[in-house]
Amino acid sequence: MSAVFDFGVKGHIEALLFACAEPLPAVKLAALLDLPVDKIVIILDEMVSAMKDDSRGLTIVEVAGGYQLCTKPELASIVERLAHSQEPRLSSAALETLAIVAFRQPITRLEIESIRGVKTDKVIANLVERGLIKEVGRKEAIGRPILYGTTEDFLKCLGLNSLEDLPTLPDMNK
């Protein structure tokens, strides 16, 4: 007995449709699962029928010559809420600033600006607001500028246990 039947063809089809961003033609599914195309079409029809249940959030649609796993249209408003609630990605300026803070902390805004060569007020405020950097003290210098460092959320976002897990930078003074 093949591995496909050990797990269940429906599970394999669902996994393939979930993993593929484009519609998968029945012919391709058949080839991947080493099954006849007509068997795949029958199984897909069964899956579509089973997914009509009101408790299910997904459905399989036939589109552009293939099949695709999609959210049910009547759930579009709840999925839109998720899209609106997600934090936008960091800009390249924010990523540069975050890297500087990570590798040079504790560091002042002025020191960051001297490395980047541009103002960083808004970028630093954004990173603080997102909880990726925080004020860690004040420098013993004129004006006692704020020192910044990374947070636990920074470590979580990068999948690090500690700052020691950051890669070492090459020595630029050689």
mmCIF file with all atom_site columns, N, CA, C and O in Angstrom, residues 42-80:
data_model
loop_
_atom_site.group_PDB
_atom_site.id
_atom_site.type_symbol
_atom_site.label_atom_id
_atom_site.label_alt_id
_atom_site.label_comp_id
_atom_site.label_asym_id
_atom_site.label_entity_id
_atom_site.label_seq_id
_atom_site.pdbx_PDB_ins_code
_atom_site.Cartn_x
_atom_site.Cartn_y
_atom_site.Cartn_z
_atom_site.occupancy
_atom_site.B_iso_or_equiv
_atom_site.pdbx_formal_charge
_atom_site.auth_seq_id
_atom_site.auth_comp_id
_atom_site.auth_asym_id
_atom_site.auth_atom_id
_atom_site.pdbx_PDB_model_num
ATOM 1   N N  . ILE A 1 42 ? -12.882 13.114 -8.889  1.00 0.00 ? 42 ILE A N  1
ATOM 2   C CA . ILE A 1 42 ? -13.931 12.591 -7.997  1.00 0.00 ? 42 ILE A CA 1
ATOM 3   C C  . ILE A 1 42 ? -13.638 12.985 -6.549  1.00 0.00 ? 42 ILE A C  1
ATOM 4   O O  . ILE A 1 42 ? -14.520 13.456 -5.822  1.00 0.00 ? 42 ILE A O  1
ATOM 5   N N  . ILE A 1 43 ? -12.393 12.820 -6.129  1.00 0.00 ? 43 ILE A N  1
ATOM 6   C CA . ILE A 1 43 ? -12.016 13.160 -4.750  1.00 0.00 ? 43 ILE A CA 1
ATOM 7   C C  . ILE A 1 43 ? -12.169 14.662 -4.514  1.00 0.00 ? 43 ILE A C  1
ATOM 8   O O  . ILE A 1 43 ? -12.669 15.084 -3.462  1.00 0.00 ? 43 ILE A O  1
ATOM 9   N N  . LEU A 1 44 ? -11.781 15.474 -5.484  1.00 0.00 ? 44 LEU A N  1
ATOM 10  C CA . LEU A 1 44 ? -11.934 16.929 -5.353  1.00 0.00 ? 44 LEU A CA 1
ATOM 11  C C  . LEU A 1 44 ? -13.406 17.304 -5.211  1.00 0.00 ? 44 LEU A C  1
ATOM 12  O O  . LEU A 1 44 ? -13.759 18.158 -4.392  1.00 0.00 ? 44 LEU A O  1
ATOM 13  N N  . ASP A 1 45 ? -14.281 16.670 -6.002  1.00 0.00 ? 45 ASP A N  1
ATOM 14  C CA . ASP A 1 45 ? -15.731 16.922 -5.889  1.00 0.00 ? 45 ASP A CA 1
ATOM 15  C C  . ASP A 1 45 ? -16.239 16.570 -4.486  1.00 0.00 ? 45 ASP A C  1
ATOM 16  O O  . ASP A 1 45 ? -17.035 17.304 -3.903  1.00 0.00 ? 45 ASP A O  1
ATOM 17  N N  . GLU A 1 46 ? -15.756 15.457 -3.945  1.00 0.00 ? 46 GLU A N  1
ATOM 18  C CA . GLU A 1 46 ? -16.145 15.054 -2.591  1.00 0.00 ? 46 GLU A CA 1
ATOM 19  C C  . GLU A 1 46 ? -15.668 16.093 -1.562  1.00 0.00 ? 46 GLU A C  1
ATOM 20  O O  . GLU A 1 46 ? -16.393 16.442 -0.636  1.00 0.00 ? 46 GLU A O  1
ATOM 21  N N  . MET A 1 47 ? -14.460 16.570 -1.752  1.00 0.00 ? 47 MET A N  1
ATOM 22  C CA . MET A 1 47 ? -13.898 17.556 -0.826  1.00 0.00 ? 47 MET A CA 1
ATOM 23  C C  . MET A 1 47 ? -14.671 18.872 -0.882  1.00 0.00 ? 47 MET A C  1
ATOM 24  O O  . MET A 1 47 ? -14.951 19.479 0.152   1.00 0.00 ? 47 MET A O  1
ATOM 25  N N  . VAL A 1 48 ? -15.029 19.303 -2.091  1.00 0.00 ? 48 VAL A N  1
ATOM 26  C CA . VAL A 1 48 ? -15.813 20.534 -2.255  1.00 0.00 ? 48 VAL A CA 1
ATOM 27  C C  . VAL A 1 48 ? -17.151 20.389 -1.537  1.00 0.00 ? 48 VAL A C  1
ATOM 28  O O  . VAL A 1 48 ? -17.590 21.293 -0.821  1.00 0.00 ? 48 VAL A O  1
ATOM 29  N N  . SER A 1 49 ? -17.807 19.246 -1.694  1.00 0.00 ? 49 SER A N  1
ATOM 30  C CA . SER A 1 49 ? -19.099 19.000 -1.032  1.00 0.00 ? 49 SER A CA 1
ATOM 31  C C  . SER A 1 49 ? -18.941 19.028 0.483   1.00 0.00 ? 49 SER A C  1
ATOM 32  O O  . SER A 1 49 ? -19.759 19.626 1.186   1.00 0.00 ? 49 SER A O  1
ATOM 33  N N  . ALA A 1 50 ? -17.903 18.392 0.996   1.00 0.00 ? 50 ALA A N  1
ATOM 34  C CA . ALA A 1 50 ? -17.681 18.349 2.447   1.00 0.00 ? 50 ALA A CA 1
ATOM 35  C C  . ALA A 1 50 ? -17.395 19.739 3.007   1.00 0.00 ? 50 ALA A C  1
ATOM 36  O O  . ALA A 1 50 ? -17.767 20.053 4.135   1.00 0.00 ? 50 ALA A O  1
ATOM 37  N N  . MET A 1 51 ? -16.771 20.584 2.213   1.00 0.00 ? 51 MET A N  1
ATOM 38  C CA . MET A 1 51 ? -16.414 21.924 2.677   1.00 0.00 ? 51 MET A CA 1
ATOM 39  C C  . MET A 1 51 ? -17.579 22.904 2.609   1.00 0.00 ? 51 MET A C  1
ATOM 40  O O  . MET A 1 51 ? -17.450 24.038 3.055   1.00 0.00 ? 51 MET A O  1
ATOM 41  N N  . LYS A 1 52 ? -18.716 22.487 2.076   1.00 0.00 ? 52 LYS A N  1
ATOM 42  C CA . LYS A 1 52 ? -19.900 23.358 2.035   1.00 0.00 ? 52 LYS A CA 1
ATOM 43  C C  . LYS A 1 52 ? -20.514 23.539 3.413   1.00 0.00 ? 52 LYS A C  1
ATOM 44  O O  . LYS A 1 52 ? -21.291 24.456 3.625   1.00 0.00 ? 52 LYS A O  1
ATOM 45  N N  . ASP A 1 53 ? -20.145 22.689 4.354   1.00 0.00 ? 53 ASP A N  1
ATOM 46  C CA . ASP A 1 53 ? -20.639 22.786 5.730   1.00 0.00 ? 53 ASP A CA 1
ATOM 47  C C  . ASP A 1 53 ? -20.361 24.193 6.260   1.00 0.00 ? 53 ASP A C  1
ATOM 48  O O  . ASP A 1 53 ? -19.274 24.735 6.079   1.00 0.00 ? 53 ASP A O  1
ATOM 49  N N  . ASP A 1 54 ? -21.358 24.798 6.921   1.00 0.00 ? 54 ASP A N  1
ATOM 50  C CA . ASP A 1 54 ? -21.232 26.161 7.438   1.00 0.00 ? 54 ASP A CA 1
ATOM 51  C C  . ASP A 1 54 ? -20.103 26.327 8.449   1.00 0.00 ? 54 ASP A C  1
ATOM 52  O O  . ASP A 1 54 ? -19.617 27.432 8.663   1.00 0.00 ? 54 ASP A O  1
ATOM 53  N N  . SER A 1 55 ? -19.675 25.249 9.082   1.00 0.00 ? 55 SER A N  1
ATOM 54  C CA . SER A 1 55 ? -18.625 25.360 10.090  1.00 0.00 ? 55 SER A CA 1
ATOM 55  C C  . SER A 1 55 ? -17.229 25.437 9.470   1.00 0.00 ? 55 SER A C  1
ATOM 56  O O  . SER A 1 55 ? -16.254 25.680 10.175  1.00 0.00 ? 55 SER A O  1
ATOM 57  N N  . ARG A 1 56 ? -17.133 25.249 8.173   1.00 0.00 ? 56 ARG A N  1
ATOM 58  C CA . ARG A 1 56 ? -15.830 25.270 7.501   1.00 0.00 ? 56 ARG A CA 1
ATOM 59  C C  . ARG A 1 56 ? -15.526 26.662 6.965   1.00 0.00 ? 56 ARG A C  1
ATOM 60  O O  . ARG A 1 56 ? -16.396 27.345 6.442   1.00 0.00 ? 56 ARG A O  1
ATOM 61  N N  . GLY A 1 57 ? -14.278 27.085 7.092   1.00 0.00 ? 57 GLY A N  1
ATOM 62  C CA . GLY A 1 57 ? -13.871 28.411 6.632   1.00 0.00 ? 57 GLY A CA 1
ATOM 63  C C  . GLY A 1 57 ? -13.238 28.407 5.257   1.00 0.00 ? 57 GLY A C  1
ATOM 64  O O  . GLY A 1 57 ? -13.045 29.459 4.655   1.00 0.00 ? 57 GLY A O  1
ATOM 65  N N  . LEU A 1 58 ? -12.900 27.235 4.764   1.00 0.00 ? 58 LEU A N  1
ATOM 66  C CA . LEU A 1 58 ? -12.235 27.127 3.469   1.00 0.00 ? 58 LEU A CA 1
ATOM 67  C C  . LEU A 1 58 ? -13.095 26.364 2.483   1.00 0.00 ? 58 LEU A C  1
ATOM 68  O O  . LEU A 1 58 ? -13.984 25.610 2.853   1.00 0.00 ? 58 LEU A O  1
ATOM 69  N N  . THR A 1 59 ? -12.758 26.563 1.227   1.00 0.00 ? 59 THR A N  1
ATOM 70  C CA . THR A 1 59 ? -13.405 25.825 0.153   1.00 0.00 ? 59 THR A CA 1
ATOM 71  C C  . THR A 1 59 ? -12.370 25.608 -0.946  1.00 0.00 ? 59 THR A C  1
ATOM 72  O O  . THR A 1 59 ? -11.310 26.227 -0.946  1.00 0.00 ? 59 THR A O  1
ATOM 73  N N  . ILE A 1 60 ? -12.687 24.720 -1.845  1.00 0.00 ? 60 ILE A N  1
ATOM 74  C CA . ILE A 1 60 ? -11.833 24.495 -3.020  1.00 0.00 ? 60 ILE A CA 1
ATOM 75  C C  . ILE A 1 60 ? -12.597 25.023 -4.216  1.00 0.00 ? 60 ILE A C  1
ATOM 76  O O  . ILE A 1 60 ? -13.761 24.671 -4.423  1.00 0.00 ? 60 ILE A O  1
ATOM 77  N N  . VAL A 1 61 ? -11.940 25.885 -4.985  1.00 0.00 ? 61 VAL A N  1
ATOM 78  C CA . VAL A 1 61 ? -12.578 26.443 -6.178  1.00 0.00 ? 61 VAL A CA 1
ATOM 79  C C  . VAL A 1 61 ? -11.800 26.017 -7.415  1.00 0.00 ? 61 VAL A C  1
ATOM 80  O O  . VAL A 1 61 ? -10.587 25.855 -7.379  1.00 0.00 ? 61 VAL A O  1
ATOM 81  N N  . GLU A 1 62 ? -12.549 25.847 -8.482  1.00 0.00 ? 62 GLU A N  1
ATOM 82  C CA . GLU A 1 62 ? -11.933 25.540 -9.771  1.00 0.00 ? 62 GLU A CA 1
ATOM 83  C C  . GLU A 1 62 ? -11.747 26.871 -10.487 1.00 0.00 ? 62 GLU A C  1
ATOM 84  O O  . GLU A 1 62 ? -12.710 27.595 -10.744 1.00 0.00 ? 62 GLU A O  1
ATOM 85  N N  . VAL A 1 63 ? -10.506 27.199 -10.775 1.00 0.00 ? 63 VAL A N  1
ATOM 86  C CA . VAL A 1 63 ? -10.189 28.492 -11.368 1.00 0.00 ? 63 VAL A CA 1
ATOM 87  C C  . VAL A 1 63 ? -8.944  28.367 -12.243 1.00 0.00 ? 63 VAL A C  1
ATOM 88  O O  . VAL A 1 63 ? -8.025  27.623 -11.913 1.00 0.00 ? 63 VAL A O  1
ATOM 89  N N  . ALA A 1 64 ? -8.950  29.069 -13.361 1.00 0.00 ? 64 ALA A N  1
ATOM 90  C CA . ALA A 1 64 ? -7.793  29.136 -14.266 1.00 0.00 ? 64 ALA A CA 1
ATOM 91  C C  . ALA A 1 64 ? -7.229  27.763 -14.622 1.00 0.00 ? 64 ALA A C  1
ATOM 92  O O  . ALA A 1 64 ? -6.020  27.564 -14.660 1.00 0.00 ? 64 ALA A O  1
ATOM 93  N N  . GLY A 1 65 ? -8.119  26.817 -14.841 1.00 0.00 ? 65 GLY A N  1
ATOM 94  C CA . GLY A 1 65 ? -7.680  25.491 -15.281 1.00 0.00 ? 65 GLY A CA 1
ATOM 95  C C  . GLY A 1 65 ? -7.140  24.609 -14.172 1.00 0.00 ? 65 GLY A C  1
ATOM 96  O O  . GLY A 1 65 ? -6.526  23.580 -14.438 1.00 0.00 ? 65 GLY A O  1
ATOM 97  N N  . GLY A 1 66 ? -7.349  25.004 -12.928 1.00 0.00 ? 66 GLY A N  1
ATOM 98  C CA . GLY A 1 66 ? -6.856  24.207 -11.815 1.00 0.00 ? 66 GLY A CA 1
ATOM 99  C C  . GLY A 1 66 ? -7.742  24.367 -10.601 1.00 0.00 ? 66 GLY A C  1
ATOM 100 O O  . GLY A 1 66 ? -8.833  24.937 -10.677 1.00 0.00 ? 66 GLY A O  1
ATOM 101 N N  . TYR A 1 67 ? -7.267  23.854 -9.491  1.00 0.00 ? 67 TYR A N  1
ATOM 102 C CA . TYR A 1 67 ? -8.010  23.920 -8.232  1.00 0.00 ? 67 TYR A CA 1
ATOM 103 C C  . TYR A 1 67 ? -7.186  24.700 -7.223  1.00 0.00 ? 67 TYR A C  1
ATOM 104 O O  . TYR A 1 67 ? -5.962  24.598 -7.179  1.00 0.00 ? 67 TYR A O  1
ATOM 105 N N  . GLN A 1 68 ? -7.908  25.475 -6.378  1.00 0.00 ? 68 GLN A N  1
ATOM 106 C CA . GLN A 1 68 ? -7.226  26.292 -5.394  1.00 0.00 ? 68 GLN A CA 1
ATOM 107 C C  . GLN A 1 68 ? -8.010  26.280 -4.086  1.00 0.00 ? 68 GLN A C  1
ATOM 108 O O  . GLN A 1 68 ? -9.243  26.335 -4.087  1.00 0.00 ? 68 GLN A O  1
ATOM 109 N N  . LEU A 1 69 ? -7.280  26.195 -2.975  1.00 0.00 ? 69 LEU A N  1
ATOM 110 C CA . LEU A 1 69 ? -7.873  26.276 -1.651  1.00 0.00 ? 69 LEU A CA 1
ATOM 111 C C  . LEU A 1 69 ? -8.043  27.751 -1.316  1.00 0.00 ? 69 LEU A C  1
ATOM 112 O O  . LEU A 1 69 ? -7.090  28.520 -1.384  1.00 0.00 ? 69 LEU A O  1
ATOM 113 N N  . CYS A 1 70 ? -9.262  28.161 -0.977  1.00 0.00 ? 70 CYS A N  1
ATOM 114 C CA . CYS A 1 70 ? -9.562  29.574 -0.731  1.00 0.00 ? 70 CYS A CA 1
ATOM 115 C C  . CYS A 1 70 ? -10.450 29.730 0.494   1.00 0.00 ? 70 CYS A C  1
ATOM 116 O O  . CYS A 1 70 ? -11.153 28.806 0.887   1.00 0.00 ? 70 CYS A O  1
ATOM 117 N N  . THR A 1 71 ? -10.434 30.950 1.036   1.00 0.00 ? 71 THR A N  1
ATOM 118 C CA . THR A 1 71 ? -11.370 31.304 2.092   1.00 0.00 ? 71 THR A CA 1
ATOM 119 C C  . THR A 1 71 ? -12.742 31.443 1.462   1.00 0.00 ? 71 THR A C  1
ATOM 120 O O  . THR A 1 71 ? -12.873 31.948 0.345   1.00 0.00 ? 71 THR A O  1
ATOM 121 N N  . LYS A 1 72 ? -13.761 31.031 2.177   1.00 0.00 ? 72 LYS A N  1
ATOM 122 C CA . LYS A 1 72 ? -15.119 31.188 1.664   1.00 0.00 ? 72 LYS A CA 1
ATOM 123 C C  . LYS A 1 72 ? -15.422 32.675 1.494   1.00 0.00 ? 72 LYS A C  1
ATOM 124 O O  . LYS A 1 72 ? -15.076 33.489 2.357   1.00 0.00 ? 72 LYS A O  1
ATOM 125 N N  . PRO A 1 73 ? -16.076 33.048 0.394   1.00 0.00 ? 73 PRO A N  1
ATOM 126 C CA . PRO A 1 73 ? -16.360 34.470 0.130   1.00 0.00 ? 73 PRO A CA 1
ATOM 127 C C  . PRO A 1 73 ? -17.134 35.159 1.254   1.00 0.00 ? 73 PRO A C  1
ATOM 128 O O  . PRO A 1 73 ? -16.897 36.321 1.555   1.00 0.00 ? 73 PRO A O  1
ATOM 129 N N  . GLU A 1 74 ? -18.025 34.434 1.901   1.00 0.00 ? 74 GLU A N  1
ATOM 130 C CA . GLU A 1 74 ? -18.815 35.052 2.967   1.00 0.00 ? 74 GLU A CA 1
ATOM 131 C C  . GLU A 1 74 ? -17.995 35.383 4.217   1.00 0.00 ? 74 GLU A C  1
ATOM 132 O O  . GLU A 1 74 ? -18.467 36.070 5.114   1.00 0.00 ? 74 GLU A O  1
ATOM 133 N N  . LEU A 1 75 ? -16.736 34.932 4.263   1.00 0.00 ? 75 LEU A N  1
ATOM 134 C CA . LEU A 1 75 ? -15.858 35.240 5.397   1.00 0.00 ? 75 LEU A CA 1
ATOM 135 C C  . LEU A 1 75 ? -14.848 36.332 5.063   1.00 0.00 ? 75 LEU A C  1
ATOM 136 O O  . LEU A 1 75 ? -13.923 36.589 5.840   1.00 0.00 ? 75 LEU A O  1
ATOM 137 N N  . ALA A 1 76 ? -15.037 36.990 3.931   1.00 0.00 ? 76 ALA A N  1
ATOM 138 C CA . ALA A 1 76 ? -14.087 38.024 3.493   1.00 0.00 ? 76 ALA A CA 1
ATOM 139 C C  . ALA A 1 76 ? -13.932 39.136 4.525   1.00 0.00 ? 76 ALA A C  1
ATOM 140 O O  . ALA A 1 76 ? -12.821 39.622 4.756   1.00 0.00 ? 76 ALA A O  1
ATOM 141 N N  . SER A 1 77 ? -15.014 39.540 5.178   1.00 0.00 ? 77 SER A N  1
ATOM 142 C CA . SER A 1 77 ? -14.926 40.654 6.126   1.00 0.00 ? 77 SER A CA 1
ATOM 143 C C  . SER A 1 77 ? -14.041 40.316 7.327   1.00 0.00 ? 77 SER A C  1
ATOM 144 O O  . SER A 1 77 ? -13.298 41.170 7.809   1.00 0.00 ? 77 SER A O  1
ATOM 145 N N  . ILE A 1 78 ? -14.069 39.090 7.799   1.00 0.00 ? 78 ILE A N  1
ATOM 146 C CA . ILE A 1 78 ? -13.237 38.713 8.939   1.00 0.00 ? 78 ILE A CA 1
ATOM 147 C C  . ILE A 1 78 ? -11.774 38.623 8.524   1.00 0.00 ? 78 ILE A C  1
ATOM 148 O O  . ILE A 1 78 ? -10.870 38.991 9.276   1.00 0.00 ? 78 ILE A O  1
ATOM 149 N N  . VAL A 1 79 ? -11.511 38.167 7.312   1.00 0.00 ? 79 VAL A N  1
ATOM 150 C CA . VAL A 1 79 ? -10.136 38.097 6.817   1.00 0.00 ? 79 VAL A CA 1
ATOM 151 C C  . VAL A 1 79 ? -9.594  39.511 6.590   1.00 0.00 ? 79 VAL A C  1
ATOM 152 O O  . VAL A 1 79 ? -8.417  39.775 6.848   1.00 0.00 ? 79 VAL A O  1
ATOM 153 N N  . GLU A 1 80 ? -10.446 40.429 6.156   1.00 0.00 ? 80 GLU A N  1
ATOM 154 C CA . GLU A 1 80 ? -10.036 41.826 5.992   1.00 0.00 ? 80 GLU A CA 1
ATOM 155 C C  . GLU A 1 80 ? -9.618  42.431 7.327   1.00 0.00 ? 80 GLU A C  1
ATOM 156 O O  . GLU A 1 80 ? -8.681  43.220 7.387   1.00 0.00 ? 80 GLU A O  1
#
